[in-house]
Short mmCIF file of C-alpha atoms and ligand atoms in Angstrom, two decimals:
data_model
loop_
_atom_site.label_atom_id
_atom_site.label_comp_id
_atom_site.label_asym_id
_atom_site.label_seq_id
_atom_site.Cartn_x
_atom_site.Cartn_y
_atom_site.Cartn_z
CA MET A 612 -4.05 38.91 26.55
CA SER A 613 -2.84 39.91 23.14
CA ILE A 614 0.56 41.16 22.08
CA ASN A 615 1.15 44.90 21.94
CA ALA A 616 3.43 45.26 18.94
CA THR A 617 6.51 47.41 19.37
CA GLU A 618 8.50 49.02 16.59
CA TRP A 619 11.58 46.84 16.40
CA ILE A 620 12.59 43.22 16.77
CA TRP A 621 16.20 42.13 16.94
CA HIS A 622 16.39 39.53 14.16
CA ASP A 623 19.56 37.59 13.30
CA GLY A 624 21.85 40.37 14.42
CA GLU A 625 20.00 43.55 13.51
CA LEU A 626 16.89 45.48 14.43
CA VAL A 627 14.14 45.06 11.85
CA PRO A 628 10.58 46.45 11.81
CA TRP A 629 8.18 44.30 13.85
CA ALA A 630 6.31 43.05 10.75
CA ASP A 631 9.51 41.97 9.00
CA ALA A 632 10.75 39.51 11.64
CA LYS A 633 9.78 36.41 9.68
CA VAL A 634 10.70 32.72 9.59
CA HIS A 635 10.35 30.26 6.68
CA VAL A 636 7.41 27.81 6.99
CA LEU A 637 9.80 24.89 6.58
CA ALA A 638 11.84 25.90 9.61
CA HIS A 639 12.84 22.76 11.55
CA GLY A 640 11.84 24.45 14.80
CA LEU A 641 8.28 24.94 13.59
CA HIS A 642 7.83 21.29 12.62
CA PHE A 643 9.73 19.59 15.42
CA GLY A 644 9.75 22.00 18.36
CA SER A 645 13.51 22.49 18.09
CA SER A 646 13.67 26.00 19.41
CA ILE A 647 14.99 27.26 22.70
CA PHE A 648 13.88 30.45 24.34
CA GLU A 649 13.86 32.71 27.38
CA GLY A 650 11.48 35.08 29.07
CA ILE A 651 13.11 38.04 30.81
CA ARG A 652 11.56 41.02 32.53
CA VAL A 653 12.59 44.64 32.61
CA TYR A 654 11.15 46.53 35.55
CA GLU A 655 10.69 50.25 35.84
CA THR A 656 12.73 50.85 38.98
CA ALA A 657 13.85 53.72 41.14
CA ARG A 658 17.09 53.54 39.08
CA GLY A 659 15.24 53.59 35.73
CA PRO A 660 14.41 50.53 33.60
CA CYS A 661 16.39 47.48 34.77
CA PHE A 662 16.63 43.88 33.62
CA PHE A 663 16.02 41.30 36.30
CA ARG A 664 18.84 38.72 36.29
CA LEU A 665 19.69 39.19 32.63
CA ARG A 666 22.98 37.28 32.85
CA GLU A 667 21.33 34.19 34.37
CA HIS A 668 18.66 34.13 31.68
CA VAL A 669 21.23 34.36 28.89
CA GLU A 670 23.28 31.66 30.58
CA ARG A 671 20.25 29.38 30.77
CA MET A 672 19.58 29.98 27.09
CA PHE A 673 23.09 28.80 26.24
CA ASP A 674 22.61 25.81 28.58
CA SER A 675 19.39 24.90 26.76
CA ALA A 676 21.21 25.13 23.41
CA ARG A 677 24.04 22.96 24.69
CA ILE A 678 21.69 20.11 25.56
CA TYR A 679 20.49 20.11 21.95
CA ARG A 680 23.98 20.70 20.50
CA MET A 681 22.66 23.90 18.97
CA GLU A 682 25.35 26.47 18.20
CA ILE A 683 23.93 29.91 18.86
CA PRO A 684 25.68 32.12 16.29
CA PHE A 685 26.23 34.94 18.81
CA THR A 686 28.19 35.24 22.02
CA ARG A 687 26.57 35.69 25.43
CA GLU A 688 27.79 39.29 25.41
CA GLU A 689 26.22 39.91 21.99
CA VAL A 690 22.92 38.45 23.17
CA GLU A 691 22.96 40.62 26.31
CA ARG A 692 23.79 43.66 24.20
CA ALA A 693 20.93 42.81 21.83
CA CYS A 694 18.52 42.65 24.78
CA HIS A 695 19.58 46.15 25.83
CA GLU A 696 19.22 47.39 22.27
CA VAL A 697 15.73 46.04 21.65
CA VAL A 698 14.39 47.49 24.92
CA ALA A 699 16.09 50.86 24.50
CA ARG A 700 15.24 51.32 20.82
CA ASN A 701 11.59 50.51 21.47
CA GLY A 702 11.56 53.11 24.24
CA LEU A 703 10.19 50.62 26.79
CA ARG A 704 10.27 51.48 30.50
CA SER A 705 9.13 48.01 31.55
CA ALA A 706 9.02 44.99 29.31
CA TYR A 707 8.92 41.26 28.80
CA ILE A 708 11.76 40.12 26.54
CA ARG A 709 11.52 36.95 24.52
CA PRO A 710 14.77 35.72 22.95
CA VAL A 711 14.31 32.63 20.77
CA ALA A 712 16.85 30.56 18.82
CA TYR A 713 15.74 27.83 16.47
CA PHE A 714 16.85 25.45 13.77
CA GLY A 715 15.72 27.07 10.55
CA TYR A 716 14.95 25.91 7.04
CA GLY A 717 17.37 23.26 5.77
CA THR A 718 15.82 19.79 5.84
CA LEU A 719 12.52 17.99 6.10
CA GLY A 720 14.30 15.26 8.05
CA LEU A 721 14.82 15.07 11.79
CA ASP A 722 18.56 15.67 12.07
CA PRO A 723 18.90 19.46 12.30
CA ALA A 724 22.54 19.44 11.18
CA PRO A 725 21.77 21.07 7.76
CA CYS A 726 19.67 23.82 9.38
CA PRO A 727 21.03 27.28 10.11
CA VAL A 728 20.32 28.56 13.63
CA GLY A 729 18.19 31.68 13.61
CA MET A 730 17.75 33.97 16.57
CA SER A 731 15.40 36.80 17.41
CA ILE A 732 14.63 38.93 20.43
CA ALA A 733 11.31 40.68 20.85
CA ALA A 734 10.42 43.05 23.69
CA VAL A 735 6.85 43.97 24.57
CA GLU A 736 4.90 45.53 27.38
CA TRP A 737 3.30 42.88 29.52
CA GLY A 738 1.33 43.06 32.75
CA ARG A 739 0.38 40.34 35.20
CA TYR A 740 0.43 36.86 33.63
CA LEU A 741 -2.19 35.27 35.87
CA GLY A 742 -4.53 38.26 36.09
CA SER A 743 -4.27 41.73 37.62
CA ASP A 744 -5.42 40.84 41.14
CA ALA A 745 -3.57 37.50 41.25
CA ILE A 746 -0.55 38.89 43.09
CA GLU A 747 -2.66 40.08 46.02
CA ASN A 748 -5.56 37.66 46.13
CA GLY A 749 -4.05 34.52 44.70
CA VAL A 750 -5.32 32.13 42.07
CA ASP A 751 -7.36 28.94 41.97
CA VAL A 752 -5.44 26.04 40.47
CA CYS A 753 -5.97 22.34 39.84
CA VAL A 754 -3.79 19.28 39.52
CA SER A 755 -3.72 18.35 35.87
CA SER A 756 -4.69 14.97 34.48
CA TRP A 757 -1.57 15.36 32.30
CA ALA A 758 1.75 14.35 33.85
CA ARG A 759 4.91 16.30 33.12
CA LEU A 760 7.67 15.03 30.86
CA ALA A 761 9.26 11.88 32.27
CA PRO A 762 12.97 11.84 33.16
CA ASN A 763 15.21 10.96 30.23
CA THR A 764 12.50 11.58 27.66
CA VAL A 765 12.39 15.28 26.86
CA PRO A 766 14.83 17.15 29.11
CA THR A 767 13.08 19.73 31.24
CA LEU A 768 16.22 21.64 32.21
CA ALA A 769 16.26 22.88 28.61
CA LYS A 770 13.75 25.64 27.98
CA ALA A 771 12.87 24.27 24.56
CA GLY A 772 9.82 24.97 22.43
CA GLY A 773 8.80 21.30 22.33
CA ASN A 774 8.55 21.11 26.13
CA TYR A 775 5.69 23.54 26.00
CA LEU A 776 3.35 21.00 24.42
CA SER A 777 3.21 19.56 27.95
CA SER A 778 2.61 23.01 29.43
CA GLN A 779 -0.13 23.73 26.90
CA LEU A 780 -2.00 20.53 27.73
CA ILE A 781 -1.80 21.38 31.43
CA THR A 782 -2.80 25.04 31.19
CA THR A 783 -5.57 24.64 28.61
CA GLU A 784 -7.16 21.79 30.56
CA ALA A 785 -7.08 23.92 33.72
CA LYS A 786 -8.67 26.91 31.99
CA ARG A 787 -11.36 24.73 30.39
CA HIS A 788 -12.35 23.72 33.89
CA GLY A 789 -12.37 27.25 35.26
CA TYR A 790 -8.96 27.40 36.95
CA ALA A 791 -6.27 30.02 36.46
CA GLU A 792 -3.51 27.45 36.11
CA GLY A 793 -2.72 23.74 36.28
CA ILE A 794 -0.06 21.86 38.24
CA GLY A 795 1.70 18.95 36.57
CA LEU A 796 2.76 15.87 38.52
CA CYS A 797 5.83 13.81 37.69
CA THR A 798 5.18 10.40 36.17
CA ASP A 799 5.71 8.91 39.68
CA GLY A 800 2.80 11.01 40.96
CA THR A 801 4.87 13.47 43.00
CA ILE A 802 4.58 17.21 42.42
CA SER A 803 6.51 18.78 39.54
CA GLU A 804 5.47 22.37 38.75
CA GLY A 805 2.86 24.64 37.21
CA ALA A 806 2.45 24.82 33.44
CA GLY A 807 4.81 27.79 33.33
CA GLU A 808 5.78 28.29 36.98
CA ASN A 809 7.68 26.60 39.76
CA LEU A 810 5.78 25.68 42.87
CA PHE A 811 6.46 26.28 46.57
CA VAL A 812 4.57 24.81 49.52
CA LEU A 813 4.82 26.14 53.07
CA ARG A 814 3.79 24.07 56.08
CA ASP A 815 4.76 24.41 59.73
CA GLY A 816 7.19 27.21 58.94
CA VAL A 817 9.22 25.25 56.35
CA VAL A 818 9.17 25.95 52.63
CA ARG A 819 9.39 23.02 50.27
CA THR A 820 9.85 22.89 46.53
CA PRO A 821 10.51 19.98 44.17
CA GLY A 822 14.16 19.47 43.20
CA SER A 823 15.74 19.70 39.77
CA ALA A 824 15.07 16.02 39.01
CA ALA A 825 11.30 16.52 39.43
CA SER A 826 10.74 17.29 35.72
CA ILE A 827 10.91 21.04 36.34
CA LEU A 828 12.50 23.93 34.58
CA VAL A 829 14.90 25.26 37.20
CA GLY A 830 13.49 28.75 37.41
CA ILE A 831 15.43 31.92 37.98
CA THR A 832 12.59 33.32 40.08
CA ARG A 833 12.69 30.06 42.06
CA ASP A 834 16.36 30.68 42.77
CA SER A 835 15.62 34.28 43.74
CA VAL A 836 12.94 33.10 46.18
CA LYS A 837 15.39 30.65 47.76
CA HIS A 838 17.76 33.55 48.43
CA ILE A 839 14.93 35.73 49.76
CA CYS A 840 13.82 32.93 52.12
CA ALA A 841 17.39 32.69 53.43
CA ASP A 842 17.31 36.44 54.11
CA LEU A 843 14.07 35.89 56.03
CA ASP A 844 15.56 32.94 58.00
CA LEU A 845 12.97 30.72 56.41
CA GLU A 846 14.19 27.20 55.74
CA VAL A 847 13.76 25.92 52.16
CA ARG A 848 13.96 22.20 51.42
CA GLU A 849 14.17 20.78 47.94
CA GLU A 850 12.43 17.46 48.10
CA SER A 851 10.02 15.11 46.45
CA LEU A 852 6.49 16.17 47.41
CA PRO A 853 3.31 14.12 47.49
CA ARG A 854 0.26 15.58 45.75
CA GLU A 855 -1.77 15.72 48.94
CA ILE A 856 0.64 18.16 50.61
CA LEU A 857 -1.13 20.73 48.42
CA TYR A 858 -4.34 20.12 50.37
CA LEU A 859 -2.59 20.35 53.75
CA ALA A 860 -0.32 23.32 53.16
CA ASP A 861 -0.51 26.57 55.09
CA GLU A 862 0.60 28.50 52.00
CA VAL A 863 1.29 27.68 48.35
CA PHE A 864 2.73 30.02 45.75
CA MET A 865 4.03 29.83 42.21
CA THR A 866 7.02 31.61 40.75
CA GLY A 867 8.09 32.56 37.26
CA THR A 868 9.26 35.51 35.21
CA ALA A 869 5.75 35.95 33.83
CA ALA A 870 3.85 34.91 36.99
CA GLU A 871 6.36 36.64 39.33
CA ILE A 872 5.31 35.44 42.81
CA THR A 873 1.67 34.45 42.70
CA PRO A 874 -0.14 33.06 45.76
CA VAL A 875 -2.32 29.98 45.27
CA ARG A 876 -5.57 30.31 47.20
CA SER A 877 -7.08 26.92 46.36
CA VAL A 878 -6.04 23.63 44.81
CA ASP A 879 -8.76 21.43 43.30
CA ARG A 880 -11.26 23.75 45.07
CA ILE A 881 -9.77 22.99 48.49
CA PRO A 882 -8.75 26.31 50.10
CA VAL A 883 -5.05 26.69 50.88
CA GLY A 884 -4.74 27.71 54.54
CA SER A 885 -7.39 30.35 55.13
CA GLY A 886 -7.90 30.71 51.38
CA GLY A 887 -6.00 33.86 50.45
CA ARG A 888 -2.45 35.14 50.34
CA GLY A 889 -0.48 33.80 53.29
CA PRO A 890 1.71 36.02 55.51
CA TRP A 891 5.00 34.43 54.42
CA THR A 892 4.07 34.67 50.76
CA GLN A 893 3.39 38.35 51.32
CA ARG A 894 6.75 38.86 53.06
CA ILE A 895 8.58 37.11 50.22
CA GLN A 896 6.68 39.21 47.68
CA GLU A 897 7.62 42.40 49.53
CA ARG A 898 11.31 41.46 49.38
CA PHE A 899 10.96 40.69 45.68
CA PHE A 900 8.89 43.64 44.46
CA GLY A 901 10.80 45.91 46.85
CA LEU A 902 13.84 45.47 44.62
CA PHE A 903 11.99 47.36 41.93
CA ASP A 904 10.44 50.19 43.94
CA GLY A 905 13.75 50.75 45.74
CA SER A 906 12.53 49.76 49.22
CA VAL A 907 14.85 46.70 49.18
CA GLU A 908 18.52 47.04 48.34
CA ASP A 909 19.80 45.01 45.38
CA THR A 910 22.66 43.42 47.32
CA ARG A 911 23.13 40.57 44.83
CA GLY A 912 23.37 42.65 41.67
CA TRP A 913 20.21 41.18 40.17
CA LEU A 914 19.27 44.43 38.46
CA THR A 915 21.03 45.66 35.32
CA PRO A 916 20.09 49.13 34.10
CA VAL A 917 19.00 49.18 30.45
CA GLU A 918 21.65 51.04 28.50
CA GLU A 919 20.56 53.77 26.17
CA ALA A 920 20.74 52.82 22.48
N1 PMP B 2351 8.69 26.26 34.77
C1 PMP B 2351 8.32 26.44 33.50
C2 PMP B 2351 7.79 25.28 32.72
C3 PMP B 2351 8.42 27.70 32.91
O1 PMP B 2351 8.05 27.91 31.65
C4 PMP B 2351 8.90 28.78 33.68
C5 PMP B 2351 8.98 30.16 33.08
N2 PMP B 2351 10.19 30.36 32.39
C6 PMP B 2351 9.30 28.54 35.00
C7 PMP B 2351 9.17 27.26 35.51
C8 PMP B 2351 9.86 29.63 35.86
O2 PMP B 2351 11.13 30.00 35.41
P1 PMP B 2351 11.69 31.47 35.59
O3 PMP B 2351 11.49 31.83 37.01
O4 PMP B 2351 13.12 31.36 35.22
O5 PMP B 2351 10.92 32.34 34.66
#
C-alpha cells in the first residue's frame, strides 16, 4: 500500500500544496515521538460523502493532547472545519483523514516547552487496511512475542506517535511470519489488542473485549460495535481475557477506523470456530456498513456530511 497523493494538505491553518507540507528535521516530535494523531474515515454514502464520528475523533485528539499537556493552537470547531475543507477541496468522495499535531523545532532537550505545536491534516483515498478480501473471509493473526505498553509507562489512551513503536514491533513481527496482523498481550499476559485494532471475542453467545485498563487505545469503532451489539440484543462484557480464549472462541474480530470490522479466521494457525467469518460478525458488519449504503438508519448521528468548500 502506498499513499495516493492528493492536491492539498491543511498545514498550520491553511491549505498548502501536498509537496509543501513540510516539518523541520529537528522537530521534537520526530526525535521523541511527541506527536498525537487521529485516523478518520469519510464514506461515500447514500447522502453523499460523510465523516464517520468526526466529533468523537476530534475529541479524542484533544484528549490525547491533554495527557501530554500539549496546547493545540486551534479549537475543536476549527479542526472539524479543517477536516471538511481538506476533503472537499481535494474533491474526495471517500477518504482516510490523518490529523497530526506535534511539538516542532525548538530544543534538542526533552522538555517540549520551547517547541511550537504544529498541526496538519492530510486526506487520501484508502481501501481495505488488512487486504481486499479480509472483510468477507477474515485474516490469519498471531499472538505477538512483544507485549503492549505496561500501565503507567506510556499511556495508551493517548493516540501518540511514540505508542506506535509498540504497534510496529507487533505488526512487523506478524508479517515476517506470514500473518496479516499481530495481537499484543498486556504485561500480565492477558489480551490487549491488535497492533492497530481493538479485539472482540465471541463465545457461547456473549461478546467480550478487554477494558480500557488493558493497555488499549479505546477505539471509536469499538464503541460503535458495542452500540450495534446492543441493537442486536447481544451482550458485550468488558473484561480481562486470557490468551487461550482466542483458541476456544466461536468468533473473533478486530475493529478500527482503518481495519473497520475484520473477522479473524485463525489465531496462531488454530482456526477460529469453523475458520471463516462467523454469523454474528457478519450481522455486526451488516449493521455497520449498512450505515453507509443507506440500508441502516443513522439513528445516533454518527454521519456528518462533508460540507462543500
Ligand atoms: N488500537 C490501536 C492501537 C489503534 O491504532 C487503533 C486505530 N486508531 C484502534 C485501536 C482502533 O481505534 P478506532 O476504532 O478509533 O480507529
